[in-house]
mmCIF file of C-alpha atoms in Angstrom:
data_model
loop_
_atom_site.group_PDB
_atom_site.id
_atom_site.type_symbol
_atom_site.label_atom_id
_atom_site.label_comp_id
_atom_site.label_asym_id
_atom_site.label_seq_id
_atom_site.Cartn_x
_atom_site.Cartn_y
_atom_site.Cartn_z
ATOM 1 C CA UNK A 21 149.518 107.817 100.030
ATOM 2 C CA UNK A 22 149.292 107.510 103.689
ATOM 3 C CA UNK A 23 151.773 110.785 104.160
ATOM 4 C CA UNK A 24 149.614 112.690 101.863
ATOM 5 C CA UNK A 25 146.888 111.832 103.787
ATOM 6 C CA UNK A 26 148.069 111.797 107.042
ATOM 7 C CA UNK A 27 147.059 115.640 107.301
ATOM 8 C CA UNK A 28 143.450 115.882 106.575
ATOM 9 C CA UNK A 29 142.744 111.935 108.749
ATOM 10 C CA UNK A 30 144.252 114.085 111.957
ATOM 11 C CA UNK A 31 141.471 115.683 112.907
ATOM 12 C CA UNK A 32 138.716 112.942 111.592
ATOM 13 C CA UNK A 33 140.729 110.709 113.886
ATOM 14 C CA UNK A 34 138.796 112.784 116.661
ATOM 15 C CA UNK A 35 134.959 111.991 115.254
ATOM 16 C CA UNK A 36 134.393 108.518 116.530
ATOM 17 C CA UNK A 37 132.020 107.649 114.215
ATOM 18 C CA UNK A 38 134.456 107.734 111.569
ATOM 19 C CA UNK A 39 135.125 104.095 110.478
ATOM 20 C CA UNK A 40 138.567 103.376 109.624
ATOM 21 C CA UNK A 41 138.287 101.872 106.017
ATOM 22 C CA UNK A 42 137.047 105.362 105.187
ATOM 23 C CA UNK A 43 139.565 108.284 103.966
ATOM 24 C CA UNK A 44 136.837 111.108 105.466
ATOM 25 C CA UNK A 45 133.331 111.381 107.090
ATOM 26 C CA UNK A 46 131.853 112.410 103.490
ATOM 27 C CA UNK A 47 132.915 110.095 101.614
ATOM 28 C CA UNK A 48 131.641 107.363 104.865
ATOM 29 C CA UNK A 49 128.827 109.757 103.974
ATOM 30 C CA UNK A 50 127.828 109.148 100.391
ATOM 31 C CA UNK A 51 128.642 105.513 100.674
ATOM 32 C CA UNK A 52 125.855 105.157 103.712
ATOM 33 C CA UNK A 53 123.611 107.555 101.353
ATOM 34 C CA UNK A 54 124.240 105.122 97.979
ATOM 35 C CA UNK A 55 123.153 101.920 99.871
ATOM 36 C CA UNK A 56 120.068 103.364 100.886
ATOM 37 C CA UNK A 57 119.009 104.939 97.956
ATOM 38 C CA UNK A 58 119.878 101.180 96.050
ATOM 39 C CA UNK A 59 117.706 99.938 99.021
ATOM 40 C CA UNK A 60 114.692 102.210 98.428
ATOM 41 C CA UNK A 61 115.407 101.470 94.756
ATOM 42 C CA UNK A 62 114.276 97.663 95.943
ATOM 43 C CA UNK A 63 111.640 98.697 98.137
ATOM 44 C CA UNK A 64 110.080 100.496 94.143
ATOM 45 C CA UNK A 65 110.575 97.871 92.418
ATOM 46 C CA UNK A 66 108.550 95.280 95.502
ATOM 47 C CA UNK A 67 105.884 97.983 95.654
ATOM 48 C CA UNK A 68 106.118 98.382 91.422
ATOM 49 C CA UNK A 69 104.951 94.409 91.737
ATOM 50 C CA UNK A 70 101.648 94.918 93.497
ATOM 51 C CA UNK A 71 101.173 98.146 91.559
ATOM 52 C CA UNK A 72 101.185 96.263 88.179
ATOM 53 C CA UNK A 73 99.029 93.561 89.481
ATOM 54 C CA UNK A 74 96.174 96.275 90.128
ATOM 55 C CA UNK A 75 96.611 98.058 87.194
ATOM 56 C CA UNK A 76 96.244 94.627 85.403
ATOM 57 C CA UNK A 77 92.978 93.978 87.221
ATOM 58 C CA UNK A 78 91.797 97.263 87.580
ATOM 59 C CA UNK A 79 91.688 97.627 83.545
ATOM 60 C CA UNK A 80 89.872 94.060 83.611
ATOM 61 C CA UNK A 81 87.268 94.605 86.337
ATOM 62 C CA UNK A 82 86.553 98.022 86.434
ATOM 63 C CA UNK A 83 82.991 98.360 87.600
ATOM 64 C CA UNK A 84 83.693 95.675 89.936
ATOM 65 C CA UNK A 85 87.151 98.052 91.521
ATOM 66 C CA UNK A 86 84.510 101.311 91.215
ATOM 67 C CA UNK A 87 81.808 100.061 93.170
ATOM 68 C CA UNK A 88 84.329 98.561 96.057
ATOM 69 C CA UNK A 89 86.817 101.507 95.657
ATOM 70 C CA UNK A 90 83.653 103.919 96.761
ATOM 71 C CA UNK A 91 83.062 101.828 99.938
ATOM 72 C CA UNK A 92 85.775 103.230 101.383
ATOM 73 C CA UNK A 93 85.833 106.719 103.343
ATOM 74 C CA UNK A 94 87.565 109.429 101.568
ATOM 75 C CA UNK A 95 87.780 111.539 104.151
ATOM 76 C CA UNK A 96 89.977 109.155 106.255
ATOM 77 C CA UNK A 97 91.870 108.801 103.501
ATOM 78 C CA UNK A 98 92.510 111.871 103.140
ATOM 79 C CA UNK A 99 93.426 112.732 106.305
ATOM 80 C CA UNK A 100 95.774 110.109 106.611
ATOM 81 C CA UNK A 101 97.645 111.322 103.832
ATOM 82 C CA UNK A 102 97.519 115.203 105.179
ATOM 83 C CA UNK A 103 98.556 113.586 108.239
ATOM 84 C CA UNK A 104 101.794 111.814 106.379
ATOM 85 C CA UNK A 105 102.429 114.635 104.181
ATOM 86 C CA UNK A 106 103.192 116.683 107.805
ATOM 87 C CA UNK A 107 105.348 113.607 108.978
ATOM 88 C CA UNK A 108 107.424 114.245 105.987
ATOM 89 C CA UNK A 109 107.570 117.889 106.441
ATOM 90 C CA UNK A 110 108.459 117.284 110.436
ATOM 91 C CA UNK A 111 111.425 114.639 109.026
ATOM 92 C CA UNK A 112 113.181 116.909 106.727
ATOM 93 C CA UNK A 113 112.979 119.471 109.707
ATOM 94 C CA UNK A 114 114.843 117.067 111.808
ATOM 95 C CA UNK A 115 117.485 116.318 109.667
ATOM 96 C CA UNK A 116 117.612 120.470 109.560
ATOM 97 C CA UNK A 117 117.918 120.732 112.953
ATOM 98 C CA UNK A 118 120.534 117.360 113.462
ATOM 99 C CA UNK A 119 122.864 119.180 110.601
ATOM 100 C CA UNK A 120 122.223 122.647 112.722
ATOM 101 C CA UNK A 121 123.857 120.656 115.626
ATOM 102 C CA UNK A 122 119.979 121.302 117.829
ATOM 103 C CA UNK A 123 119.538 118.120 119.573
ATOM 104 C CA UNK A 124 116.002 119.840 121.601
ATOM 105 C CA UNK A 125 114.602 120.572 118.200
ATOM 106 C CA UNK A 126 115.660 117.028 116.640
ATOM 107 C CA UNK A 127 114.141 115.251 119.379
ATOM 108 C CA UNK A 128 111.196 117.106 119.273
ATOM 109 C CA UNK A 129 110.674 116.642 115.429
ATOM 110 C CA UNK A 130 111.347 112.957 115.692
ATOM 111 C CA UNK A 131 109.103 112.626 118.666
ATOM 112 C CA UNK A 132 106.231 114.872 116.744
ATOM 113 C CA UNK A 133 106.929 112.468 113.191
ATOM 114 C CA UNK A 134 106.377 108.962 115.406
ATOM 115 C CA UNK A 135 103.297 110.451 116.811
ATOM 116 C CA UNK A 136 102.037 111.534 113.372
ATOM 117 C CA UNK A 137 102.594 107.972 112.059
ATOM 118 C CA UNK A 138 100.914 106.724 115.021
ATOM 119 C CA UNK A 139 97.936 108.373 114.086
ATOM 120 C CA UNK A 140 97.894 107.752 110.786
ATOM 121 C CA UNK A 141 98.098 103.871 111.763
ATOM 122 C CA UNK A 142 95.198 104.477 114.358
ATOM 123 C CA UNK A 143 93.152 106.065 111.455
ATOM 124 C CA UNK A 144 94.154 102.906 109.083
ATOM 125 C CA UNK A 145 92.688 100.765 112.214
ATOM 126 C CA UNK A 146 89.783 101.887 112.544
ATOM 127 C CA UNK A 147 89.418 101.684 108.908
ATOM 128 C CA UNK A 148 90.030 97.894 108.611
ATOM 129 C CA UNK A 149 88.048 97.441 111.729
ATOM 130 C CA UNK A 150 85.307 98.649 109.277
ATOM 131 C CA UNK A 151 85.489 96.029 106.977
ATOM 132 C CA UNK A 152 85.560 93.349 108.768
ATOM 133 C CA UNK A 153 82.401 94.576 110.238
ATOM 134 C CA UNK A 154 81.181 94.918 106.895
ATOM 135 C CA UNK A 155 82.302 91.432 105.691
ATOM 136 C CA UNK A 156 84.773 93.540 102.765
ATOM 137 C CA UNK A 157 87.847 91.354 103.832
ATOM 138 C CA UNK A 158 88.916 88.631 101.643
ATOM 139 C CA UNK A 159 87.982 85.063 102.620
ATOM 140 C CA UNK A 160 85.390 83.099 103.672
ATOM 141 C CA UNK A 161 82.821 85.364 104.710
ATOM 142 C CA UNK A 162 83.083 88.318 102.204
ATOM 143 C CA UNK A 163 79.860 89.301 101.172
ATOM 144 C CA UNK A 164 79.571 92.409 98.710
ATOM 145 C CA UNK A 165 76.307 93.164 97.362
ATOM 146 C CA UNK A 166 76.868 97.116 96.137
ATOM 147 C CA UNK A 167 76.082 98.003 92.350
ATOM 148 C CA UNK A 168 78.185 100.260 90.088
ATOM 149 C CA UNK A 169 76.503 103.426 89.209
ATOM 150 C CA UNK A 170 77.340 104.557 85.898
ATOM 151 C CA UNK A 171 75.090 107.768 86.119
ATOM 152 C CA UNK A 172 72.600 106.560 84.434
ATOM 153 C CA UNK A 173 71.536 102.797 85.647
ATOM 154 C CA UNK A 174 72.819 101.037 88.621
ATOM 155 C CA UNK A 175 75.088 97.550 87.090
ATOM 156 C CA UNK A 176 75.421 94.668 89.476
ATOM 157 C CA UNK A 177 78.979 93.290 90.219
ATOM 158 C CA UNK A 178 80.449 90.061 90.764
ATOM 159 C CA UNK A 179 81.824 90.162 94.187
ATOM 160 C CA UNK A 180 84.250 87.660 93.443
ATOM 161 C CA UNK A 181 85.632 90.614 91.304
ATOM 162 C CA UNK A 182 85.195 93.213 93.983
ATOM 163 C CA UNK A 183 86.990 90.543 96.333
ATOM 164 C CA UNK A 184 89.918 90.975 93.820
ATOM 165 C CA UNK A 185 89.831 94.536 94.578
ATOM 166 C CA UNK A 186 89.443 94.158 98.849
ATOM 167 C CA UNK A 187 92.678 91.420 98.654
ATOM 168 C CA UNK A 188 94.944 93.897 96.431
ATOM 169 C CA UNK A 189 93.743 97.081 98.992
ATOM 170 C CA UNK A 190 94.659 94.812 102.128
ATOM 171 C CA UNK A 191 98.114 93.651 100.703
ATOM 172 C CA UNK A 192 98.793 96.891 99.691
ATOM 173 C CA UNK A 193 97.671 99.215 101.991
ATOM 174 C CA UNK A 194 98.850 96.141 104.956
ATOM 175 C CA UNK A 195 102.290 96.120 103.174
ATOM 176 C CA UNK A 196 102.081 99.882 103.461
ATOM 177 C CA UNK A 197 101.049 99.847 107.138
ATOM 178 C CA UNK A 198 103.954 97.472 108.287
ATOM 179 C CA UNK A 199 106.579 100.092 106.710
ATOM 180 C CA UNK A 200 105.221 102.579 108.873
ATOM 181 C CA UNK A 201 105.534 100.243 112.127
ATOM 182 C CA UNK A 202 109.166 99.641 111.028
ATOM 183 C CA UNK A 203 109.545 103.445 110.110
ATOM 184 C CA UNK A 204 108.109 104.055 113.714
ATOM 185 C CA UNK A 205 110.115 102.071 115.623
ATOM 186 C CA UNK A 206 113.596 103.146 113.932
ATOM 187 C CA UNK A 207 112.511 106.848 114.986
ATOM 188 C CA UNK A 208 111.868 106.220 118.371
ATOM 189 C CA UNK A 209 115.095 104.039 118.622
ATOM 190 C CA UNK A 210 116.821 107.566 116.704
ATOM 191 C CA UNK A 211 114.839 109.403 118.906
ATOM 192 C CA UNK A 212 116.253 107.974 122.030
ATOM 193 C CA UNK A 213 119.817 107.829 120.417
ATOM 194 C CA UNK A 214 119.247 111.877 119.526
ATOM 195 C CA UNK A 215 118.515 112.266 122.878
ATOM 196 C CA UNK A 216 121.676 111.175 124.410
ATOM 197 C CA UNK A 217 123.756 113.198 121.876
ATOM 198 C CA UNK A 218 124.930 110.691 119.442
ATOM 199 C CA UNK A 219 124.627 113.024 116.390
ATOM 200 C CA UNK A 220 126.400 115.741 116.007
ATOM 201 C CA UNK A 221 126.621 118.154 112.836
ATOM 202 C CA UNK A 222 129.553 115.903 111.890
ATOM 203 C CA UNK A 223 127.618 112.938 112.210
ATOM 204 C CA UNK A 224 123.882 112.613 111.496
ATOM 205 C CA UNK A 225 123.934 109.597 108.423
ATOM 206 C CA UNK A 226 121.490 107.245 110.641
ATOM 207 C CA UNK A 227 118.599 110.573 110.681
ATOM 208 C CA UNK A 228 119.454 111.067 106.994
ATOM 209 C CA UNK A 229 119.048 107.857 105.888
ATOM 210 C CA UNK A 230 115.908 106.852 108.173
ATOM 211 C CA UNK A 231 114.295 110.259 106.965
ATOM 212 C CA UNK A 232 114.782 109.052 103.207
ATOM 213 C CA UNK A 233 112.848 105.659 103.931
ATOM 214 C CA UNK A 234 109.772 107.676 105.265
ATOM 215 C CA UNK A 235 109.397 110.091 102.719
ATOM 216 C CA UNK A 236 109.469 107.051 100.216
ATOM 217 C CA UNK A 237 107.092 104.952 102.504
ATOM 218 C CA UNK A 238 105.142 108.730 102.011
ATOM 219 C CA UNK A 239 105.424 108.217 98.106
ATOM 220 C CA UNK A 240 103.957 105.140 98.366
ATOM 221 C CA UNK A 241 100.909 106.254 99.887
ATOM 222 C CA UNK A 242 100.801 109.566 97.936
ATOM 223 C CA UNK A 243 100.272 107.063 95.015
ATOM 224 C CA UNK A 244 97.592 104.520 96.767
ATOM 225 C CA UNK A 245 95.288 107.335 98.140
ATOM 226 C CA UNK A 246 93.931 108.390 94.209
ATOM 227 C CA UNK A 247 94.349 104.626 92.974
ATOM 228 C CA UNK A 248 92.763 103.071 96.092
ATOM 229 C CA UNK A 249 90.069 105.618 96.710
ATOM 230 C CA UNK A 250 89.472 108.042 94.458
ATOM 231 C CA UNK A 251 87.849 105.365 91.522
ATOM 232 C CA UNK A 252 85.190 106.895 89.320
ATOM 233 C CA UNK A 253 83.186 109.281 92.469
ATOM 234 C CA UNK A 254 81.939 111.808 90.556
ATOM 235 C CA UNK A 255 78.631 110.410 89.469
ATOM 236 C CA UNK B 16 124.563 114.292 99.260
ATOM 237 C CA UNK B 17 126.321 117.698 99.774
ATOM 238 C CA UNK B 18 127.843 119.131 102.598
ATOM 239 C CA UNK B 19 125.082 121.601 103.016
ATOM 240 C CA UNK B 20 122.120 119.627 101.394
ATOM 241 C CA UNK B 21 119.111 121.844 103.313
ATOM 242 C CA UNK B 22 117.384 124.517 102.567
ATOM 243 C CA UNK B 23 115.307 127.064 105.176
ATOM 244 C CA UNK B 24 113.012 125.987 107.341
ATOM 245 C CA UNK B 25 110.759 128.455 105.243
ATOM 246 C CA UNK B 26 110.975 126.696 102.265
ATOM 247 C CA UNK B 27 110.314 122.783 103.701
ATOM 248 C CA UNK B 28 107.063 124.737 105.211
ATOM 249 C CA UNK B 29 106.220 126.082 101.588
ATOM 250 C CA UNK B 30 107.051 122.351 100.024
ATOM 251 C CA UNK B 31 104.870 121.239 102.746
ATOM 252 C CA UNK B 32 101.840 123.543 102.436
ATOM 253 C CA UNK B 33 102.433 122.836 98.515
ATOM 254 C CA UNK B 34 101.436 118.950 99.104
ATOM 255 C CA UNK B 35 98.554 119.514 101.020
ATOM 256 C CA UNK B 36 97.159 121.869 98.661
ATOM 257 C CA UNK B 37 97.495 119.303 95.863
ATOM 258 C CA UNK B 38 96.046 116.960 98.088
ATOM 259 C CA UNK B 39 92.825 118.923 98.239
ATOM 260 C CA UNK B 40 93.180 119.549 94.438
ATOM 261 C CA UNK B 41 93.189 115.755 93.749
ATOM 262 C CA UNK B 42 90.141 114.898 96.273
ATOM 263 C CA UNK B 43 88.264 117.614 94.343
ATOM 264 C CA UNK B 44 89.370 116.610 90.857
ATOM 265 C CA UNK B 45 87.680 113.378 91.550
ATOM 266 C CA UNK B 46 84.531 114.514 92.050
ATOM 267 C CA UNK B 47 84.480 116.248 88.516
ATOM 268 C CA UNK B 48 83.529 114.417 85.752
ATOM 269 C CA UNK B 49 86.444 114.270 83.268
ATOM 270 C CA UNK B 50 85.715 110.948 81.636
ATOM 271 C CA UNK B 51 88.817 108.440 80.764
ATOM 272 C CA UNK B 52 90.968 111.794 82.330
ATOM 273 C CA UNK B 53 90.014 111.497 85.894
ATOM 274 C CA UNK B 54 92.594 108.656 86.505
ATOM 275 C CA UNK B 55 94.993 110.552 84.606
ATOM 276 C CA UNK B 56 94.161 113.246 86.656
ATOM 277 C CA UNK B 57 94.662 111.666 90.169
ATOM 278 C CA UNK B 58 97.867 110.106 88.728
ATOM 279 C CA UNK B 59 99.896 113.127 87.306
ATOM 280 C CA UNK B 60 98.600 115.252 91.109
ATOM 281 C CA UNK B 61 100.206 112.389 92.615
ATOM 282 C CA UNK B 62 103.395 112.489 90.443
ATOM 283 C CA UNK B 63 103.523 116.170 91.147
ATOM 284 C CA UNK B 64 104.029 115.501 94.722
ATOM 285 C CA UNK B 65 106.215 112.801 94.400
ATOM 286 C CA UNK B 66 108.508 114.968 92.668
ATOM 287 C CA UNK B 67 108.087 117.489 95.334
ATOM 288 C CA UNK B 68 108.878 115.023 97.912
ATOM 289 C CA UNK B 69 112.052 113.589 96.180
ATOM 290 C CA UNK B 70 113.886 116.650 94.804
ATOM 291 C CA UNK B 71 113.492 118.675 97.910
ATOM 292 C CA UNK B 72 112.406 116.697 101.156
ATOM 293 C CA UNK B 73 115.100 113.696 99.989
ATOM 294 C CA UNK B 74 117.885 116.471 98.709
ATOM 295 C CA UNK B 75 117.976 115.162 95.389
ATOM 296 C CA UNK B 76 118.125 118.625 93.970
ATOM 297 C CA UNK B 77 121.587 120.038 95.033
ATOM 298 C CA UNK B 78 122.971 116.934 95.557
ATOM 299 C CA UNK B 79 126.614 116.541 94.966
ATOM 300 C CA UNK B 80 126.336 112.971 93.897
ATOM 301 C CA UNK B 81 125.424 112.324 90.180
ATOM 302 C CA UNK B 82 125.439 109.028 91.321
ATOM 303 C CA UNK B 83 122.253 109.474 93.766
ATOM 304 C CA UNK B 84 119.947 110.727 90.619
ATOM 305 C CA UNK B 85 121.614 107.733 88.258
ATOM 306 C CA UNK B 86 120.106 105.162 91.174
ATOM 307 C CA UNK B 87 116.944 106.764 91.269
ATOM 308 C CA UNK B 88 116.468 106.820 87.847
ATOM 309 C CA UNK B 89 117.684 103.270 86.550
ATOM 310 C CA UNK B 90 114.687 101.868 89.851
ATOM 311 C CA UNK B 91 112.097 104.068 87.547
ATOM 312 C CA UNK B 92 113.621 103.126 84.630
ATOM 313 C CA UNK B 93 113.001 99.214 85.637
ATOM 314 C CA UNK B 94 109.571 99.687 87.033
ATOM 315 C CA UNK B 95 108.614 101.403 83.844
ATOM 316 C CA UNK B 96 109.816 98.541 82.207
ATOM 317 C CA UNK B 97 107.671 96.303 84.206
ATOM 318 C CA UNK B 98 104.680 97.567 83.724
ATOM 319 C CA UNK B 99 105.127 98.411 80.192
ATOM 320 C CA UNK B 100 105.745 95.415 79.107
ATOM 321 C CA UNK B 101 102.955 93.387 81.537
ATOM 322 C CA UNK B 102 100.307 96.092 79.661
ATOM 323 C CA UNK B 103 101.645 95.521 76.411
ATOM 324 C CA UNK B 104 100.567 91.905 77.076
ATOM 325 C CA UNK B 105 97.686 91.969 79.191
ATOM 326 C CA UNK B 106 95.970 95.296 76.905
ATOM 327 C CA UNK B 107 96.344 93.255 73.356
ATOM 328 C CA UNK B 108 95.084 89.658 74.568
ATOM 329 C CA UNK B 109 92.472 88.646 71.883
ATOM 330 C CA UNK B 110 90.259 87.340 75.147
ATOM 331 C CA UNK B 111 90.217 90.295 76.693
#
């Protein structure tokens, strides 16, 4: 065993990032790539809980989920998720670039997809800024006083219903947020690593792997933008 | 995941451009009236993308690892289970 391998570890002995309980830098590779794709597989299944939670309550309450979903701006919305859409697109360009062996252009891509999910995050700000002004977060002081408008008379709600709606858009949507901070941070700690030439085409798992949690954190949103905002506007 | 799991810079532009355009297609599909479709709608747009985004942003397509796909399936498998089931209760409640 070791004789027959003793050829082909020779010159994987030279790639320091090769751990030794490894027999070559793929295989090191798919292993990495299976743990994170059973890791986003968790990260489904914990956003599949709150998912099922407002599907239950949308189909219960939905004048109630209508008339709050429309309070929100669509337009921010759907910038945001033009703006994370890009992020994505500037992530799988990085992980281009790390496998072409460019560490200018990774840098710059990585730099370019923190910045994006900065401003996404400022955007989501300035949105929940919003509702506290308006007295739309949950608590003691929600107040919610908006009809549904079923095109052809206007149907009072019960806000305790549309504060059912406000608490699953601020865990969801907050849960959401935090993933970005964390997908954020790791970037600008990859960033910096990129930066002083840690990857090389022989070595780029830690881009790989960040790059697939950010295009799932992406998924996530690309489902919350219709079922958050887009309820019943045509009217 | 393959030894040579990306495609041309080209192409991630044109998946890219792809999403946004959908994007705009799903704001404006929710200003039309389609009755009970308008969720359904929103929701098939956004699975569109999501399949964009996995098979060619996360390399699922031309992977050389069965094994990748087989994860990602059995988490939708599960999730489908969970909210099959939870509807199959919560839709046929007398109450309700």
């Amino acid at each position: 065993m070791a004789d027959s391998h003793a050829t082909t570890l020779e010159p994987e002995a030279h790639n320091p990032a090769l751990l030794h309980h490894f027999a070559d830098a793929q295989q090191q590779k798919n292993a990495a790539s299976l743990g994170m794709w059973l890791f986003l597989v968790t990260e489904i299944m914990f956003f599949g809980g709150m998912f099922c939670a407002y599907l239950v309550y949308r189909l219960a309450h939905f004048n109630a989920f209508a008339a709050a979903s429309q309070q929100l701006s669509i337009k921010l919305g759907a910038f945001n998720t033009a703006v994370l859409l890009v992020s994505s697109l500037t992530v799988v360009l990085a992980v281009k670039a790390a496998e072409a062996g460019n560490r200018k252009q990774l840098v710059t891509y990585l730099v370019i997809t923190v910045l994006l999910g900065l401003t996404f995050l400022v955007v989501k700000g300035f949105e929940y800024a919003e509702k506290f002004e308006r007295h739309h977060v949950p608590g003691p002081t929600f107040s919610f006083t908006d009809t549904f408008d079923d095109g052809s008379q206007k149907i009072p709600v019960n806000p305790n219903e549309a504060q059912l709606y406000f608490s699953l858009y601020f865990a969801m949507t907050g849960m959401h947020a935090l993933h970005m901070i964390i997908g954020c941070g790791l970037f600008t700690v990859l960033a910096v690593f990129a930066w002083k030439g840690h990857y090389s085409p022989g070595y780029f798992t830690p881009i790989e792997n960040a790059g697939l949690y950010w295009h799932l954190v992406d998924i996530i949103w690309i489902y919350l933008f219709p079922l958050l905002y887009l309820i019943s506007r045509h009217r | 995941m393959s030894e040579h799991a990306t495609s041309s810079r080209k192409f991630y532009v044109g998946i890219g451009m792809s999403l946004l355009v959908l994007t705009s297609v799903t704001v404006f599909a929710a200003f039309v009236n389609l009755g009970p479709f308008n969720p359904v709608v929103a929701l098939l747009i956004a699975t569109i993308k999501a399949t964009l985004v996995v098979l060619f942003f996360m390399h699922v397509k031309g992977a050389s690892e069965k094994l990748t796909a087989a994860v990602l399936v059995s988490g939708f498998f599960f999730l489908a289970i969970l909210l099959s089931l939870a509807l199959a209760d919560y839709l046929t409640r007398a109450w309700r």
